Short mmCIF file of C-alpha atoms and ligand atoms in Angstrom, two decimals:
data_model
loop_
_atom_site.label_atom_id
_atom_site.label_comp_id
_atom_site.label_asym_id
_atom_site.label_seq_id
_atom_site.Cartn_x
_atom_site.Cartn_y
_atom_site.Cartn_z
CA UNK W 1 147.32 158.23 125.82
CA UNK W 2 144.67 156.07 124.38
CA UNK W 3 145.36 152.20 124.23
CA UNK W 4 143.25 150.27 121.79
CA UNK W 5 142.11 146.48 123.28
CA UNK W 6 140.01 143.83 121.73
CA UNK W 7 139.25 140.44 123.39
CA UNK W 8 136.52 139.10 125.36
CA UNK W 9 134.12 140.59 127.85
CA UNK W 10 133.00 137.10 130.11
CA UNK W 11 131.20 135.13 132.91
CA UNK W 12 133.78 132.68 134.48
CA UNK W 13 133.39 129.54 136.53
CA UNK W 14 136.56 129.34 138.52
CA UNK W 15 136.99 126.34 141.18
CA UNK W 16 140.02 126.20 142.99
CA UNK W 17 141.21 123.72 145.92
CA UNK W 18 139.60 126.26 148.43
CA UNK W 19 136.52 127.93 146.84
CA UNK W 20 134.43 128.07 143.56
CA UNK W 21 133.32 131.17 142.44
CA UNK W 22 130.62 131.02 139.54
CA UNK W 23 129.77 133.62 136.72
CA UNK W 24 132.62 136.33 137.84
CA UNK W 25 133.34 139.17 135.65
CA UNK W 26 136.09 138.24 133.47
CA UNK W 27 137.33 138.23 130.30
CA UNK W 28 140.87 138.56 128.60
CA UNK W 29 140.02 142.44 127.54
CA UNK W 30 138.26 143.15 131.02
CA UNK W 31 140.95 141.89 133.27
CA UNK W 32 143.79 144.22 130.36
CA UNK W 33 141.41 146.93 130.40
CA UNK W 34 141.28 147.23 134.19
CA UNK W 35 145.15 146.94 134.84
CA UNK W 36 146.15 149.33 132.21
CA UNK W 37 143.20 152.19 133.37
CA UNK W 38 145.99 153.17 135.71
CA UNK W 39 148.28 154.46 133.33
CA UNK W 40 146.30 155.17 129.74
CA UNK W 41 142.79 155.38 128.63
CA UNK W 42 141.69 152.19 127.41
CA UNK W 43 139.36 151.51 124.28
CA UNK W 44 137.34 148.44 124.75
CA UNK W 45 136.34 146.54 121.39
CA UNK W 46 134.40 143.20 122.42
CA UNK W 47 130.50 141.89 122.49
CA UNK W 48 128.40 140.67 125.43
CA UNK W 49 125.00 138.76 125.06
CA UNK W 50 121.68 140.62 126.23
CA UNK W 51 122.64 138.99 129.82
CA UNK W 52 125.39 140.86 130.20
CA UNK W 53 124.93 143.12 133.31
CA UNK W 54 124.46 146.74 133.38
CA UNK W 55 126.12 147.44 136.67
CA UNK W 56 129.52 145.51 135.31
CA UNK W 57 129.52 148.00 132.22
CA UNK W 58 129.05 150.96 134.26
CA UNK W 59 131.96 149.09 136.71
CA UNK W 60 134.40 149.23 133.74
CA UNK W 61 133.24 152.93 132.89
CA UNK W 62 133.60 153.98 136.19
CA UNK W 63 137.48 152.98 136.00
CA UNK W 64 137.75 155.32 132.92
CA UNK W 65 137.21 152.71 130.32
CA UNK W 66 136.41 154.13 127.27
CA UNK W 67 133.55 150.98 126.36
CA UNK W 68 131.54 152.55 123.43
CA UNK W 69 133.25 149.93 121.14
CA UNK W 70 131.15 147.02 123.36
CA UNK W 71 128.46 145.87 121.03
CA UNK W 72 125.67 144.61 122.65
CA UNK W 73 124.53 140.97 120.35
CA UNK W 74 121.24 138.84 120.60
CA UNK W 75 122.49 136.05 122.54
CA UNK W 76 124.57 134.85 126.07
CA UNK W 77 128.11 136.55 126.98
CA UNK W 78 130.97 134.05 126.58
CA UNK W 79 131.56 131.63 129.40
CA UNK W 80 134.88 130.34 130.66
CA UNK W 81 134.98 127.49 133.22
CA UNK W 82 138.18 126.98 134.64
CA UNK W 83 139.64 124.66 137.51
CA UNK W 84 143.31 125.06 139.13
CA UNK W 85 145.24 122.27 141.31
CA UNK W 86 146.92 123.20 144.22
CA UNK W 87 150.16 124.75 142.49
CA UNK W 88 148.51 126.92 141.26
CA UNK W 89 150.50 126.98 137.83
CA UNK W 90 148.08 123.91 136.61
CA UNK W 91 144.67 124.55 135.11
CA UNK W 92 142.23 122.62 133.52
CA UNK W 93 139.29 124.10 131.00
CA UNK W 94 136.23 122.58 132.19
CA UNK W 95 134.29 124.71 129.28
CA UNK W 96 134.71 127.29 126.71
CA UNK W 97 130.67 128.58 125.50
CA UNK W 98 131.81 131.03 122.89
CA UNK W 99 128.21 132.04 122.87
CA UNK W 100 128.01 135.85 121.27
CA UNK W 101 131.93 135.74 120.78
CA UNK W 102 131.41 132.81 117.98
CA UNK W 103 130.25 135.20 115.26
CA UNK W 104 132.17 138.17 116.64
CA UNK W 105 132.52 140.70 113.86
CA UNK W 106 134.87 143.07 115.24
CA UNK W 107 133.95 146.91 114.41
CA UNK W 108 136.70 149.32 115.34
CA UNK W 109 134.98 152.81 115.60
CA UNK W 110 136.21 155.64 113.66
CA UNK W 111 137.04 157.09 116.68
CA UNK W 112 139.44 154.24 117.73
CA UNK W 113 141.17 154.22 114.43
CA UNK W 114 143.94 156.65 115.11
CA UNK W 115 145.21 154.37 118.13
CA UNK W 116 149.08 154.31 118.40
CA UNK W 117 149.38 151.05 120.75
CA UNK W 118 147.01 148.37 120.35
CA UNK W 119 146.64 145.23 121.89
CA UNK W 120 144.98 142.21 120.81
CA UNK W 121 143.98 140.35 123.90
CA UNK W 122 143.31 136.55 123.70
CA UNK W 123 140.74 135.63 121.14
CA UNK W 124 140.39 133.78 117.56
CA UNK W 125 143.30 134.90 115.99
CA UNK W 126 141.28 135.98 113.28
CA UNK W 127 139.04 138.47 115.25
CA UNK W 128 142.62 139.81 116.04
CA UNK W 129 143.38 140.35 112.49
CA UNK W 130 140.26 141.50 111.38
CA UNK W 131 140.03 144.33 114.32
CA UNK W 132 144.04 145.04 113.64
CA UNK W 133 143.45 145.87 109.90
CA UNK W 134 140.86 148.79 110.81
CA UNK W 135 143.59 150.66 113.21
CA UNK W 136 144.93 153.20 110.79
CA UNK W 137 149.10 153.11 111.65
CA UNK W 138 149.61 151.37 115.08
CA UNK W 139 153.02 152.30 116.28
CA UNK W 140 153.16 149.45 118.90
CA UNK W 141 150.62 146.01 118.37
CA UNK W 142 151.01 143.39 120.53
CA UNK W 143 149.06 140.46 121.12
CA UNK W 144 148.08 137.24 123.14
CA UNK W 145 147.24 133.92 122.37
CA UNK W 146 146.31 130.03 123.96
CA UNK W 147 146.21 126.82 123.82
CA UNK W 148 143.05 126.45 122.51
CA UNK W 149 143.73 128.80 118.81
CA UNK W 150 147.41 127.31 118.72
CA UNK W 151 145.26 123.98 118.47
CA UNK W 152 142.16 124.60 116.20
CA UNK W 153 143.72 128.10 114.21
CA UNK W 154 147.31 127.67 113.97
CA UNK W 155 147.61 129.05 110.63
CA UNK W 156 145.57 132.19 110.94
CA UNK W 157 147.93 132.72 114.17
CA UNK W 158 150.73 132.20 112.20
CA UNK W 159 149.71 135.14 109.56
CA UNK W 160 148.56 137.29 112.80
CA UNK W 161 151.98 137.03 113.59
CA UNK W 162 153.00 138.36 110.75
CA UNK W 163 151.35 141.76 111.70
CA UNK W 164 152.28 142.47 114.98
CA UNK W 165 155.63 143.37 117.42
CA UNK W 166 155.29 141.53 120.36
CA UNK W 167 153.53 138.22 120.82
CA UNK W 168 152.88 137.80 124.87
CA UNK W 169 152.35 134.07 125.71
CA UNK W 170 153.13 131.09 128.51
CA UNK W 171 155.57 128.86 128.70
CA UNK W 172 153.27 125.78 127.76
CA UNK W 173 151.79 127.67 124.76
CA UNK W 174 155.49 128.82 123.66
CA UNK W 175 156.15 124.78 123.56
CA UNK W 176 153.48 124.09 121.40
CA UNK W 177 153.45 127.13 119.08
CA UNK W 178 156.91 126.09 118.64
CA UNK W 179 157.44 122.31 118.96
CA UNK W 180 160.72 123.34 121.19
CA UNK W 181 161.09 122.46 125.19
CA UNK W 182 163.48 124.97 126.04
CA UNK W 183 162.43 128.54 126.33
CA UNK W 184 164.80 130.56 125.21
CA UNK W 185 164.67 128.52 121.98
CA UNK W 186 160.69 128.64 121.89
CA UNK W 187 161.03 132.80 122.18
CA UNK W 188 163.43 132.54 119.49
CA UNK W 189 162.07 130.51 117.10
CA UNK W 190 158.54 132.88 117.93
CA UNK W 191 160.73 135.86 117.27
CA UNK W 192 161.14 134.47 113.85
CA UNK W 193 157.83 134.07 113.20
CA UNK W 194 156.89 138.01 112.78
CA UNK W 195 157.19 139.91 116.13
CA UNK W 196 159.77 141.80 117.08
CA UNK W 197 159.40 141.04 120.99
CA UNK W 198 158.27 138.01 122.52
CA UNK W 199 157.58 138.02 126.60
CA UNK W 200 156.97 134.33 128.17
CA UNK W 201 155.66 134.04 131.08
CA UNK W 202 156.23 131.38 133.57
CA UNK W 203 153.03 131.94 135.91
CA UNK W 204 155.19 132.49 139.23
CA UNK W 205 158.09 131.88 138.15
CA UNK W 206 157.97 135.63 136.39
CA UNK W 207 158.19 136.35 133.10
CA UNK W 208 161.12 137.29 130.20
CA UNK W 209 161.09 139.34 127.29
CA UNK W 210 163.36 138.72 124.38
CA UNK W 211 163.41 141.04 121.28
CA UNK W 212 166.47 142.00 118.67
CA UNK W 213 167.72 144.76 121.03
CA UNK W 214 166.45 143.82 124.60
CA UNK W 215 166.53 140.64 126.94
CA UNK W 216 164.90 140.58 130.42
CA UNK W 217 163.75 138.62 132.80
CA UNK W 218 162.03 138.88 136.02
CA UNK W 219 160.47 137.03 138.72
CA UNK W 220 156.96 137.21 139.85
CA UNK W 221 156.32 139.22 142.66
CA UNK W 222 156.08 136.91 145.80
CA UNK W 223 152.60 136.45 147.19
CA UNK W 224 151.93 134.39 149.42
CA UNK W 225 147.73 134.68 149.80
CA UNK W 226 146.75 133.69 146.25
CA UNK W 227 142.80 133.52 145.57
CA UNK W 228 142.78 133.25 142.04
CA UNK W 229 145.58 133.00 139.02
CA UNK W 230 142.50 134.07 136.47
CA UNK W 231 143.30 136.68 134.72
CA UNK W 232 147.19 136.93 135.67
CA UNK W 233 148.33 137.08 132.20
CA UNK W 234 145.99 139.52 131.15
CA UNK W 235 146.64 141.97 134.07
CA UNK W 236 150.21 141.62 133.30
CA UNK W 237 149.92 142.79 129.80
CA UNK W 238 147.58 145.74 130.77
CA UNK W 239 150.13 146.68 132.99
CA UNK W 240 152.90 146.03 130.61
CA UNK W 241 150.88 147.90 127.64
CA UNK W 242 149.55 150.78 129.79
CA UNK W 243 152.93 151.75 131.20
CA UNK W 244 154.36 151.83 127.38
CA UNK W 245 151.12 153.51 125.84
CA UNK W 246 151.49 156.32 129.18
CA UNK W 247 155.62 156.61 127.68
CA UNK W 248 154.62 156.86 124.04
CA UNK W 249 157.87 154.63 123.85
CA UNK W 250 158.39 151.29 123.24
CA UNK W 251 162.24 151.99 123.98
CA UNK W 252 164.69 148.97 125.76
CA UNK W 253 164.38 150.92 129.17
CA UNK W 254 160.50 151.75 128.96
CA UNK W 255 159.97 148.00 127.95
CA UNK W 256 162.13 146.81 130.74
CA UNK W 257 160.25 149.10 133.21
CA UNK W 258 156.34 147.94 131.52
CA UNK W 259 157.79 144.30 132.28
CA UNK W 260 157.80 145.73 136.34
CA UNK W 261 154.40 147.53 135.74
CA UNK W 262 152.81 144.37 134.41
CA UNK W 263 154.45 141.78 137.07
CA UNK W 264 153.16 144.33 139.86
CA UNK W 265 149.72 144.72 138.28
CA UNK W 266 149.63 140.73 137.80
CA UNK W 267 150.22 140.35 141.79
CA UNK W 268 147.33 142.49 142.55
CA UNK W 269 144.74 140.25 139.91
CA UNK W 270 145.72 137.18 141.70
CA UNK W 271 144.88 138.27 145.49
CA UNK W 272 141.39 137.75 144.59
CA UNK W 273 138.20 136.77 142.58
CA UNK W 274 137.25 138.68 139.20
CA UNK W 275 138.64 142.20 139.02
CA UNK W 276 138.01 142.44 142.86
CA UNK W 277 141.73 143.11 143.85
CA UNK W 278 142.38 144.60 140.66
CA UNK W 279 139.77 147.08 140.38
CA UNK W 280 140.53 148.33 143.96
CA UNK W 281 144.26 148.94 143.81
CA UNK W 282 145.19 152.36 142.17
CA UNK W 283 148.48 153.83 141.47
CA UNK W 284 149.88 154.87 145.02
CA UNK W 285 149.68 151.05 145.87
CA UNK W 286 150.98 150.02 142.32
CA UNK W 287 154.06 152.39 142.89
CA UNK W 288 154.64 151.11 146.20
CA UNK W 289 154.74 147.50 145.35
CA UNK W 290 156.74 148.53 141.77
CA UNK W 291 159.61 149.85 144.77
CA UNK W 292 159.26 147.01 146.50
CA UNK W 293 160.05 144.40 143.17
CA UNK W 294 162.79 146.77 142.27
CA UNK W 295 164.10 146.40 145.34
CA UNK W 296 163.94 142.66 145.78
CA UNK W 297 165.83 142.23 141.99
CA UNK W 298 168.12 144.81 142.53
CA UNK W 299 171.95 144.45 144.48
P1 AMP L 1 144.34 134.43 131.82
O1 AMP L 1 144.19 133.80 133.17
O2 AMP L 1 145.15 135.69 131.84
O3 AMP L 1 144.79 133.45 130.79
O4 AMP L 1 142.88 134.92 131.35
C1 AMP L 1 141.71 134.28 131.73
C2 AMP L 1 140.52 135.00 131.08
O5 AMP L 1 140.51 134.73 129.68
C3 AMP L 1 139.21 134.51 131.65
O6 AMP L 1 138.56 135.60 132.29
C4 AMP L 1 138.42 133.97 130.47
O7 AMP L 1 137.10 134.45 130.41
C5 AMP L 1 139.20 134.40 129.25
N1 AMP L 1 139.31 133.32 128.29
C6 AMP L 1 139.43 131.97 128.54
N2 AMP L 1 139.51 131.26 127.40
C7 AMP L 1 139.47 132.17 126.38
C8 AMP L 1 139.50 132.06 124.95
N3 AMP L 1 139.59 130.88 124.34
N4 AMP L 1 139.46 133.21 124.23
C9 AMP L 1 139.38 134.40 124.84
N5 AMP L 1 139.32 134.58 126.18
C10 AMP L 1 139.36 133.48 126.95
#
């Protein structure tokens, strides 16, 4: 089943209290397209600058990524510098260099148009309306947001939300979306905002998904050699979105079971740099940890 994404394709900077790792792969629709290649094919919508590399775009390919909706623009690929203190759950934006991604023009291809699940991964909530408005009659849109757009585009998030189901975010963005301090108020007062779902995650603490006929909530799965959180939240929604896309359901009990999919592919991401856990786990080793979760939550 193909699953429509459209977000950014980047270079990060990541420091964290052991190691720094400069110009990584990344990217919120690299790190979703690379989780959910396990279950669906993924269609990649996004733009990289003439720098971006060859080999990383025959890297996504190779996964079965479906990238002929990557433009290629005049220009550098959007950089992302980020820093993390020793919790882990605590990071810092050193830079955002929109670059190519500042006068993003999002064209869907006719080919992409008949997508049933789409997601929107983090970007200018605008470039996630624009790109949702050329998808003919998604069955199941969800998207992502941060910070940074809840802060300089609140009110083109707002109407996003008025077009979607689910809305994924973290607990700190859920605050300040909403203006409330406790969560299960801040998913509620999201849920009337336009979605239908809402899923909050609480870095490793887990995540929880509230929606008019479902409420779950999981921990994250315990690791205890984390590299690098980058990318966590994106991995979880491929995961999530893959598993529902590979149902053709967005039922209670398939939702319930994407928010195991996503926590398990969201455990992989963080054992190391860039996609370089990610990208080498496949689904014998998802299954086996998705046992192991199910076991640990279960009496
Ligand atoms: P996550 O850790 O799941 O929040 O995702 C981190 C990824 O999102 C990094 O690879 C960044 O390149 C990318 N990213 C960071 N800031 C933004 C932004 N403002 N818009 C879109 N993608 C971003």
């Amino acid at each position: 089943m193909p699953l429509l994404v459209i977000g950014t394709l980047a270079y990060d900077t990541i420091e964290t209290v052991h190691e720094k790792r400069q110009e990584a792969l990344g990217g919120s629709a690299t790190y979703f397209a690379v989780a959910a290649a396990n279950f669906a094919t993924p269609r990649l919508v996004g733009v990289v600058g003439t720098d971006f590399k060859a080999e990383h775009l025959s890297a996504l390919r190779a996964r079965g990524i479906d990238c002929d909706g990557v433009e290629v623009a005049e220009g550098k690929t959007f950089r992302w510098g980020g820093r993390y203190e020793a919790d882990w759950n605590t990071r810092h934006t050193i830079f955002t260099d929109l670059n190519v991604f500042e006068h993003f023009d999002p064209k869907v291809p006719e080919a992409y148009r008949g997508s049933r699940y789409v997601f929107l991964a983090n970007a200018h909530p605008s470039i996630q309306l624009k790109a949702l408005k050329q998808v003919e009659e998604p069955e199941f849109t969800v998207a992502d947001t941060m910070n940074l757009w809840i802060d300089i585009a609140r009110d083109e998030l707002l109407e996003l939300l008025q077009h979607v189901d689910g809305l994924i975010l973290n607990d700190e963005e859920a605050r300040m979306l909403t203006g409330e301090s406790n969560l299960i108020r801040a998913a509620q007062r999201v849920l009337k905002l336009g979605p239908s779902k809402v899923i909050l995650k609480k870095g490793e603490h887990g995540a929880f998904l509230l929606g008019d006929d479902v409420h779950f909530s999981l921990p994250a799965y315990p690791i205890e050699d984390v590299i690098d959180p980058t990318g966590a939240g994106d991995s979880f929604a491929g995961g999530f979105m893959g598993y529902i896309a590979s149902q053709d359901s967005h039922a209670p009990g398939t939702l319930k079971r994407a928010m195991l999919y996503g926590t398990v592919t969201a455990s992989f991401c963080v054992q190391g740099f860039s996609i370089d856990q990610l990208g080498a786990c496949g689904m014998p080793e998802i299954e086996e940890r998705y046992r192991d979760l199910l076991s640990i939550v279960s009496l």
